[in-house]
Coordinates of C-alpha atoms and ligand atoms in Angstrom, one line a residue:
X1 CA 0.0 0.0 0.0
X2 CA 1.6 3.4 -1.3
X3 CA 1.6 5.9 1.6
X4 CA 0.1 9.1 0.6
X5 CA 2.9 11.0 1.3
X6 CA 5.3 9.4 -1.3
X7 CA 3.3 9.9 -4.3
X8 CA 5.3 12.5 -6.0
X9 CA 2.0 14.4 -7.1
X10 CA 0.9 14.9 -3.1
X11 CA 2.6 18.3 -2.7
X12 CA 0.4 19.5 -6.0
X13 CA -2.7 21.9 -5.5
X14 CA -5.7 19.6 -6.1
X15 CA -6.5 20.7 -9.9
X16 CA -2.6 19.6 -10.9
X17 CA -3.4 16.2 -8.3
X18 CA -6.3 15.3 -10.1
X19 CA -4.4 15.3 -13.4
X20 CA -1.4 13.8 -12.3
X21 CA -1.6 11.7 -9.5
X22 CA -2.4 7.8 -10.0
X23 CA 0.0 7.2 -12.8
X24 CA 2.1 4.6 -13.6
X25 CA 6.1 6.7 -13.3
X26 CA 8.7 4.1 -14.2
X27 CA 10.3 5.0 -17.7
X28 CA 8.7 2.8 -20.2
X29 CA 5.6 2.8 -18.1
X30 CA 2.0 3.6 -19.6
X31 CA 1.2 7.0 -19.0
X32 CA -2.7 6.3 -18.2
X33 CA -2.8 3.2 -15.5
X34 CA -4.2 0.2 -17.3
X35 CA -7.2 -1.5 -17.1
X36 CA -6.3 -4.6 -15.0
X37 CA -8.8 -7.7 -15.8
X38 CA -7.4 -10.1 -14.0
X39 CA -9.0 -12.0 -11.2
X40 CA -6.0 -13.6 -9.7
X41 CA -2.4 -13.0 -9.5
X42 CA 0.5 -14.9 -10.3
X43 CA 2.0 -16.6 -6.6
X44 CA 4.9 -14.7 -4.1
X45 CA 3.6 -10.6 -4.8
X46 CA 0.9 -8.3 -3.4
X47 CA -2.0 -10.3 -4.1
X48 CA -3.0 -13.7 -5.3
X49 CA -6.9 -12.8 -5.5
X50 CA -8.8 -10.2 -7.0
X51 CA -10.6 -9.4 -3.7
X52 CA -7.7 -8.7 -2.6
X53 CA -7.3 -5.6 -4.6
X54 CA -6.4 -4.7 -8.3
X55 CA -3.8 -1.8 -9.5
X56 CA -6.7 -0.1 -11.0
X57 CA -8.6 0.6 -8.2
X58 CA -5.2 1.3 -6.1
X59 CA -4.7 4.7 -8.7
X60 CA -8.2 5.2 -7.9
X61 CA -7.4 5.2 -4.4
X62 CA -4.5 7.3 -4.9
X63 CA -6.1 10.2 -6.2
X64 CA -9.1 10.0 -4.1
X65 CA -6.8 9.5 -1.0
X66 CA -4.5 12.5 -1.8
X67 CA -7.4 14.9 -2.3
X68 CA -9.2 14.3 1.0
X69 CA -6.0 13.6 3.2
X70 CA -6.6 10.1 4.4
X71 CA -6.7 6.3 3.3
X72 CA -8.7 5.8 0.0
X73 CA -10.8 2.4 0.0
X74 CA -12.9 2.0 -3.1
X75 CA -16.0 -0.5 -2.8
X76 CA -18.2 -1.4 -5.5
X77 CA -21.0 1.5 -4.6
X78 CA -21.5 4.6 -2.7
X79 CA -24.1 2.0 -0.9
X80 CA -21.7 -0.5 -0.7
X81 CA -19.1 1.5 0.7
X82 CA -21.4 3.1 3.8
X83 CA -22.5 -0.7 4.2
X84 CA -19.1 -1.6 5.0
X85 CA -18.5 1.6 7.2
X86 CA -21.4 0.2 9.7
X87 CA -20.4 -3.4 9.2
X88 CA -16.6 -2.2 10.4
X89 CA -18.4 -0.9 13.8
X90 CA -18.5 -3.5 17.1
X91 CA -21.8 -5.1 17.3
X92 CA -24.2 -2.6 19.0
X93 CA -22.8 0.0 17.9
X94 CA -25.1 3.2 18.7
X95 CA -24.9 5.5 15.6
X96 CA -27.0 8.8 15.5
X97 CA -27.5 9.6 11.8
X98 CA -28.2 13.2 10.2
X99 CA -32.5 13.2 10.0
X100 CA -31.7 14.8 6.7
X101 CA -29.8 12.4 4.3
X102 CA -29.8 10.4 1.9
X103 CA -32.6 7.7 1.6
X104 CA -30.9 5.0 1.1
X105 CA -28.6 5.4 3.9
X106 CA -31.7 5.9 6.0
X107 CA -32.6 2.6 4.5
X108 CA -29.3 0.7 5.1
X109 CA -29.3 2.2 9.3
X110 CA -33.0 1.1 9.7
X111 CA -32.4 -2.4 8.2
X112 CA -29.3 -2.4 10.3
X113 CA -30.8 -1.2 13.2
X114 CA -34.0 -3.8 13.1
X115 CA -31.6 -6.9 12.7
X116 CA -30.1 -5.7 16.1
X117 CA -26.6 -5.0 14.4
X118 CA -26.8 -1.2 15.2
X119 CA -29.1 1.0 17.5
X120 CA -29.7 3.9 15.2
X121 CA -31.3 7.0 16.1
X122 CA -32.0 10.2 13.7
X123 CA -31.1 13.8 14.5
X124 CA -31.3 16.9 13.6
X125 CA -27.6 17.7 12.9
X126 CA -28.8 21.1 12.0
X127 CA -29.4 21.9 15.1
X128 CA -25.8 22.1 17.6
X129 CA -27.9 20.8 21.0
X130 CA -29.7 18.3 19.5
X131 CA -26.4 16.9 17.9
X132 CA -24.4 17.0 21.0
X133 CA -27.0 15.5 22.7
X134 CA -26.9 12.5 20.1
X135 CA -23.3 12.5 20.4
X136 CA -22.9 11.6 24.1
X137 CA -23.3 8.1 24.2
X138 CA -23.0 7.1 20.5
X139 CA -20.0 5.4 18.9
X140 CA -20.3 6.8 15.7
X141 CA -22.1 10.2 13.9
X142 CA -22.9 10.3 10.8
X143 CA -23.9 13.1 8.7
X144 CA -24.0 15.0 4.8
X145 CA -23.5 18.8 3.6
X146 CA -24.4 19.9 1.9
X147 CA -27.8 17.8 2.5
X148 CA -29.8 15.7 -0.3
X149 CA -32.2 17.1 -1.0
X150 CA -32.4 20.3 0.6
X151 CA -29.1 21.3 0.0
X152 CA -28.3 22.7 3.7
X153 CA -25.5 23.1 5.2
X154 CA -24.3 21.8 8.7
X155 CA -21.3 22.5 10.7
X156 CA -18.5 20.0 10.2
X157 CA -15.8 21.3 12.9
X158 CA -18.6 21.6 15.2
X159 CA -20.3 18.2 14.5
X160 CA -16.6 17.0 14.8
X161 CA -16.1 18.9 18.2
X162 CA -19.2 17.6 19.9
X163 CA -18.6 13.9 18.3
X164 CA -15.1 13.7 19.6
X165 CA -16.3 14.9 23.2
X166 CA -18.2 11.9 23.2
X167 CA -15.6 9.6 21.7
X168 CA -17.8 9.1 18.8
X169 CA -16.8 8.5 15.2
X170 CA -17.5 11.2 12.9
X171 CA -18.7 10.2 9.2
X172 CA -19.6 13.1 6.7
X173 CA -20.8 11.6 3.0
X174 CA -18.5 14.4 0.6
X175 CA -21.0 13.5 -2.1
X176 CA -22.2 16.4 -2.9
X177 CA -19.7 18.9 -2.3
X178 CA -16.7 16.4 -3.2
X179 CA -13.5 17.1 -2.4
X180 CA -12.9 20.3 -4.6
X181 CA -15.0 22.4 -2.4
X182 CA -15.1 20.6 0.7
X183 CA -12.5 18.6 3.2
X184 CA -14.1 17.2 6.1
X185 CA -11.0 15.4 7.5
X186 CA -9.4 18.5 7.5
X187 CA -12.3 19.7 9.6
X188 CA -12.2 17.1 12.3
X189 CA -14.2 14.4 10.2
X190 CA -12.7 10.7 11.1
X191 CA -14.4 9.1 7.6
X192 CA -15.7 10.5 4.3
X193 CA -17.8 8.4 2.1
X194 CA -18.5 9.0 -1.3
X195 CA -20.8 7.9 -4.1
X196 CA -18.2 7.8 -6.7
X197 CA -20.8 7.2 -8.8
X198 CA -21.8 11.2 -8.9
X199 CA -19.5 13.8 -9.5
X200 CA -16.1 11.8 -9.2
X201 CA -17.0 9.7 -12.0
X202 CA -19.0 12.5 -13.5
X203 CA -20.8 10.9 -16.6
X204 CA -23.8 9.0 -14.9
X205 CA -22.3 5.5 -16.7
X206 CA -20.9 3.9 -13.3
X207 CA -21.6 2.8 -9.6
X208 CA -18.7 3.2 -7.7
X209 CA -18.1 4.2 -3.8
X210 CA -15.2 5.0 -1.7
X211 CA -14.1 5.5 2.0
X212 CA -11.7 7.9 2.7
X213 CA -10.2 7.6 6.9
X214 CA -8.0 9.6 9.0
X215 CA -6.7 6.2 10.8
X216 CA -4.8 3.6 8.3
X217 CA -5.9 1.0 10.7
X218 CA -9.8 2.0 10.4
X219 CA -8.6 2.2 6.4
X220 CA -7.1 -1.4 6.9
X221 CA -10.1 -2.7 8.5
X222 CA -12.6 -1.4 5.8
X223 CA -10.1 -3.4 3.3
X224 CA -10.8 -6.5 5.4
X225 CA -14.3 -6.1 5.0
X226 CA -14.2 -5.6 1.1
X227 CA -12.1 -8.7 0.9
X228 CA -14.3 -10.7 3.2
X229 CA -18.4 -9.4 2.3
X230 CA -16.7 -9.3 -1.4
X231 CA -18.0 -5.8 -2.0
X232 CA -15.1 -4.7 -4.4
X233 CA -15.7 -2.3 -7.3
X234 CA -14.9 -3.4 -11.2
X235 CA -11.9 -2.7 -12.5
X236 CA -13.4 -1.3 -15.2
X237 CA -15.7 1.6 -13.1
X238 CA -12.3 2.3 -11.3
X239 CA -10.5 2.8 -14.5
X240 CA -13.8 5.0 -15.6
X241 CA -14.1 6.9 -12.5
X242 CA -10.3 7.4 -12.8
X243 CA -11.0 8.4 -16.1
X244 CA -13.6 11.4 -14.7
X245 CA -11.3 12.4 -11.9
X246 CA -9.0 13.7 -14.3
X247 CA -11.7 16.9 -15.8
X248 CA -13.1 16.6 -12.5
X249 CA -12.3 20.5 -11.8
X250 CA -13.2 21.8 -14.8
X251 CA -16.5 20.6 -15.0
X252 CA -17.0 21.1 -11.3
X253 CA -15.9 24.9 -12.1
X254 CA -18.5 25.3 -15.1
X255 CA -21.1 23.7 -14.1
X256 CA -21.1 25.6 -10.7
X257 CA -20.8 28.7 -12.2
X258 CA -23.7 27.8 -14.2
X259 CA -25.8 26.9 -11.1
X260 CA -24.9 30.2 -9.3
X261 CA -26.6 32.0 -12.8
X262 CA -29.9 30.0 -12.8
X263 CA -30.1 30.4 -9.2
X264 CA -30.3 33.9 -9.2
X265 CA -32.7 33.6 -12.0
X266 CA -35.2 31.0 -10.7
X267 CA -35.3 33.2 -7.4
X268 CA -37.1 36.1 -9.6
X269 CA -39.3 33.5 -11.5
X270 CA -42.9 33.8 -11.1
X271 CA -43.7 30.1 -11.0
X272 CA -40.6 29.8 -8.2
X273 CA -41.8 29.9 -4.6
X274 CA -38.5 29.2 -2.9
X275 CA -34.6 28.6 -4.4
X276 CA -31.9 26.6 -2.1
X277 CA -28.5 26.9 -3.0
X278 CA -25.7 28.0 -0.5
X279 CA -24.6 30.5 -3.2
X280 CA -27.3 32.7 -2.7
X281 CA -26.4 35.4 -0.2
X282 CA -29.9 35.2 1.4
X283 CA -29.8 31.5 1.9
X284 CA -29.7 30.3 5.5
X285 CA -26.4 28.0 4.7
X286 CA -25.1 30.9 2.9
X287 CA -22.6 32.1 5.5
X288 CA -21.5 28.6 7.0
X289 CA -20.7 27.7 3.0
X290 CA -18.4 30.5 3.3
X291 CA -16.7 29.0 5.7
X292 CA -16.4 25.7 5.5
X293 CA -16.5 25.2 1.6
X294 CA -14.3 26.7 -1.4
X295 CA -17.5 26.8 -3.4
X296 CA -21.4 26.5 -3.2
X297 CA -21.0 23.2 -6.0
X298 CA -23.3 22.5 -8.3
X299 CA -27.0 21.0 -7.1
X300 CA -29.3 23.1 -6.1
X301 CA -33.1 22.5 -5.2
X302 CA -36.6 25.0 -5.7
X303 CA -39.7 25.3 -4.5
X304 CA -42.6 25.9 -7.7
X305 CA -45.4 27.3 -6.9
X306 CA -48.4 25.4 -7.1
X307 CA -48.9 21.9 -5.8
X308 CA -46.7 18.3 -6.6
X309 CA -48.7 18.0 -10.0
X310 CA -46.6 21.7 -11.1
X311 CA -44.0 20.5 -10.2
X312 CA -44.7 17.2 -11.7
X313 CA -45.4 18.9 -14.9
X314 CA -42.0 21.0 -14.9
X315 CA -40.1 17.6 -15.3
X316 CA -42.2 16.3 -17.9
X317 CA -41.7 19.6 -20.0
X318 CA -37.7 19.8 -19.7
X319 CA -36.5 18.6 -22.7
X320 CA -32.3 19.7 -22.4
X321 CA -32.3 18.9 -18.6
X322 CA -32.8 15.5 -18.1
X323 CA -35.4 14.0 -16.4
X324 CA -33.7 11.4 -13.9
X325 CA -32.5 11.1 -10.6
X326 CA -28.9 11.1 -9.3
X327 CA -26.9 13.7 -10.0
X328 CA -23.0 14.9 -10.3
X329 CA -23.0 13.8 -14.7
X330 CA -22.0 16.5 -17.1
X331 CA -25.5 16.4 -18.0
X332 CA -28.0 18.4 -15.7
X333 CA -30.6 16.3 -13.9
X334 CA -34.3 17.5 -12.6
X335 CA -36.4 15.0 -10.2
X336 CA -38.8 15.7 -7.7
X337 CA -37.6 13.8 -4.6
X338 CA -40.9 14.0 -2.4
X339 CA -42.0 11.0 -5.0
X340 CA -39.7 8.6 -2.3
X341 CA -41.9 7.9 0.5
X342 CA -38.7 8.0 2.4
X343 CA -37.7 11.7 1.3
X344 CA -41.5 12.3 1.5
X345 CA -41.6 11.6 5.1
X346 CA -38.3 13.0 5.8
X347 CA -39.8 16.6 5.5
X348 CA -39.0 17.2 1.6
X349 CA -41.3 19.6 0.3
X350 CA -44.1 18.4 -2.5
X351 CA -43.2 21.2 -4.8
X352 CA -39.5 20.5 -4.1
X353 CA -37.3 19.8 -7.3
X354 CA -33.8 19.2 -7.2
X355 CA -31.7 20.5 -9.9
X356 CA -28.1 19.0 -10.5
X357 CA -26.3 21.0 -13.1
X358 CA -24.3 19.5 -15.4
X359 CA -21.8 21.4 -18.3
X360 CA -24.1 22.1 -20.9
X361 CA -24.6 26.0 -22.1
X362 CA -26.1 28.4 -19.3
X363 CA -28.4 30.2 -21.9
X364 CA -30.0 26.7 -23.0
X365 CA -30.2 25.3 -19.7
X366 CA -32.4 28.4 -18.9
X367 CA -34.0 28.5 -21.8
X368 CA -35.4 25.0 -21.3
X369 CA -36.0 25.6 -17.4
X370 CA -38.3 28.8 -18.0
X371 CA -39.9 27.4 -20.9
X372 CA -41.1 24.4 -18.9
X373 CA -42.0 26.2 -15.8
X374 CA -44.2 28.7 -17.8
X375 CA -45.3 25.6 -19.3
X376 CA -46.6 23.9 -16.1
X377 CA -48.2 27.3 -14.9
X378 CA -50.8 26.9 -17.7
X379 CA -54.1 26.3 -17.2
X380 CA -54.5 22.1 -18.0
Ligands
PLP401 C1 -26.0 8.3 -4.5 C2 -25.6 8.6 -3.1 C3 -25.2 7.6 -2.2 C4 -25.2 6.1 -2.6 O1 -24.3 5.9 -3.6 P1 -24.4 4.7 -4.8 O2 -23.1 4.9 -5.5 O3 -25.6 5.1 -5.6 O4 -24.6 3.5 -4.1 C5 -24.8 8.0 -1.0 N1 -24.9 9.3 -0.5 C6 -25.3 10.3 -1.4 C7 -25.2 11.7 -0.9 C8 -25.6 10.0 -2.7 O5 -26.0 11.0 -3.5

C-alpha cells in the first residue's frame, strides 16, 4: 500500500493532483494506469486474489486518498461503501444519523438497526444541542453537507467537536460537495464516504463508492471487510471513474458557475416559490458555506409554486435537462424527490425539485427551465 505522502503528485494543489496523481512513473511505463482484468495473481507478490485488490482501483485510491487527506478504499457502490463503514463498527454499535440524508442510507441504518446490528437513532444535525446530545453516548455520527435534497448546510468542525467529546466517530458523505470544495478530515471528520458514482465519476455510466479515513488501521479494517463481504468495485468503473477524476475541476468549475446563474434567476421566477443553493447570499447556509467550503457546488433545489402535480409537470416539460435522478454527470438532472416515501416523510417539500447541473450551455439550460416552468403554470 503506497503511503500518501510518497506519491510524487501529493505536494500539487488539487487541480494539478487530479491530473497527475495515480500514474504509472517508471520509464517505459504507460502514461494512463491500465485497465487490469485479471482475477487472480501470479503466486509470491501483493496479491493472489482479486478481492484482494487490483492496481486499477489502487490509482483510484490514490487520487481520491490524496485529495481528502486520508486512506482511500474504493467498494463497489456509494451504498456498498457506507455498508461496510457500519459493518466495520462492534456489534451494538449506537450511531445517530443526520435526519436529513440520503434515503438509502436511512434505508441501510433502519435495516441495520431492526436486525439488532446497530441501535440507530436520527437527528437533527442542524441543530448544535440536539447533535451533541446524540453524540454523548453514540459510537459513531454520521452526517452529509451539503444535505440531499435540501441542499443545507451543517457545521463539520462543530459536529466533529461535539462527536469527539463523546468519543464518537464522525462520518460526513462528501458526495455532494466532493472534495474540490469541501475537506471534512481536515475539519475534524474521522471518515468521508462518497458515491463515486456522482460527480467523481461524472458521466452517470458507473456505480462506484469510496471511504476515505483519517486512521490507516480504520482504512485497513474497511479493506478486510471488502475482501471478506466481497463488496469490491470493477476494475473497469475504477478505470472509468479514474477516467472522470482527471476533468473533475473543470466541469465542477463550469457547471457551478452555471448553477450560481440559474439560481439567481429562478429566485425572480414567477412560477418559483423558494430557491436553495448555499450561493445565494440570502440563503440560511449561505454564510456557513463560506466558511467551511471553497464553493457552493453544483445542485441546487426550488420550490414551484403550485402543488406536486406543477411540479410534476415542470419535469415532464424539460427537454435539455434531463429527467432522472442522481446527480454529479455532465448532464444536468431534474427529479422531484418528495415521490420517495422516504424523502416524503423525511420533510421534503411536495413542490420540491432538485436540480443538478451539469456542463451544458447556461443560456439553453435556462431557456429550457423557464420554458417548462411557464409551461406547467398553464391552465390544463
Ligand atoms: C448516490 C448517493 C449515495 C449512494 O451511492 P451509490 O453509488 O448510488 O450506491 C450515498 N450518498 C449520497 C449523498 C448519494 O448521493
Amino acid at each position: 500500500m503506497a503511503e500518501a505522502h510518497e506519491d510524487p503528485a501529493a505536494g500539487l494543489r488539487p487541480e494539478s493532483l487530479l491530473v497527475a496523481a495515480g500514474r504509472p512513473a517508471r520509464a517505459g511505463d504507460p502514461v494512463n494506469q491500465p485497465l487490469a482484468l485479471s482475477s487472480i495473481y501470479r503466486a509470491g507478490g501483493e496479491r493472489s486474489y482479486g478481492r484482494e485488490g487490483n492496481e486499477t482501483w489502487a490509482a483510484f485510491e490514490r487520487v481520491v486518498g490524496l485529495l481528502e487527506g486520508g486512506e482511500c478504499v474504493a467498494f463497489a457502490s456509494g451504498m456498498a461503501a457506507a455498508a461496510a463503514l457500519l459493518e466495520a463498527l462492534p456489534a451494538g454499535a449506537r450511531v445517530a444519523v443526520s435526519g436529513v440524508a440520503y434515503h438509502g442510507v436511512h434505508e441501510l441504518v433502519r435495516d441495520r438497526d431492526a436486525a439488532g446490528r446497530i441501535s440507530a437513532r436520527l437527528v437533527d444535525a442542524r441543530d448544535a444541542r440536539a447533535l451533541a446530545e446524540a453524540c454523548a453516548g453514540a459510537d459513531a455520527v454520521w452526517l452529509e453537507s451539503p444535505t440531499n435534497p435540501l441542499i443545507e448546510v451543517v457545521d463539520i468542525a462543530a459536529a466533529a467537536e461535539a462527536a469527539h467529546a463523546a468519543d464518537a466517530l464522525l462520518v460526513v458523505d462528501n458526495t455532494f460537495a466532493t472534495p474540490l470544495r469541501q475537506r471534512p478530515l481536515a475539519l475534524g471528520a474521522d471518515v468521508v464516504l462518497h458515491s463515486a458514482s456522482k460527480f467523481l465519476g461524472g458521466h452517470s455510466d458507473l456505480l462506484l463508492g469510496a471511504l476515505v479515513a483519517r486512521d490507516p488501521e480504520l482504512a485497513e479494517r474497511l479493506r478486510h471487510r471488502r475482501a471478506t463481504d466481497g463488496s469490491v468495485p470493477g476494475a473497469l468503473e475504477a478505470f472509468l471513474a479514474l477516467r472522470g477524476l482527471r476533468t473533475l475541476a473543470v466541469r465542477l468549475d463550469r457547471a457551478e458557475r452555471t448553477a450560481g446563474e440559474l439560481a439567481r434567476r429562478l429566485a425572480a421566477h414567477p412560477a418559483v416559490a423558494r430557491v436553495r443553493y448555499p450561493g445565494l447570499a440570502d440563503d440560511p447556509g449561505h454564510e456557513l458555506a463560506a466558511r467551511q467550503m471553497s464553493g457552493p457546488g453544483a445542485l441546487l433545489a426550488f420550490e414551484t409554486v403550485g402543488d406536486a402535480a406543477t411540479a410534476e409537470r415542470v419535469c415532464e416539460a424539460v427537454e435539455l435537462v434531463t429527467h432522472a435522478t442522481s446527480l454529479g454527470g455532465v448532464e444536468s438532472l431534474i427529479e422531484r424527490r418528495a415521490r420517495y416515501p422516504g424523502d416524503a416523510a423525511a420533510g421534503t417539500p411536495p413542490t420540491l425539485l432538485r436540480l443538478s447541473v451539469g456542463i451544458e450551455d447556461p443560456g439553453d439550460l435556462w431557456r429550457d427551465l423557464d420554458r417548462a416552468l411557464r409551461l406547467a403554470l398553464e391552465p390544463a
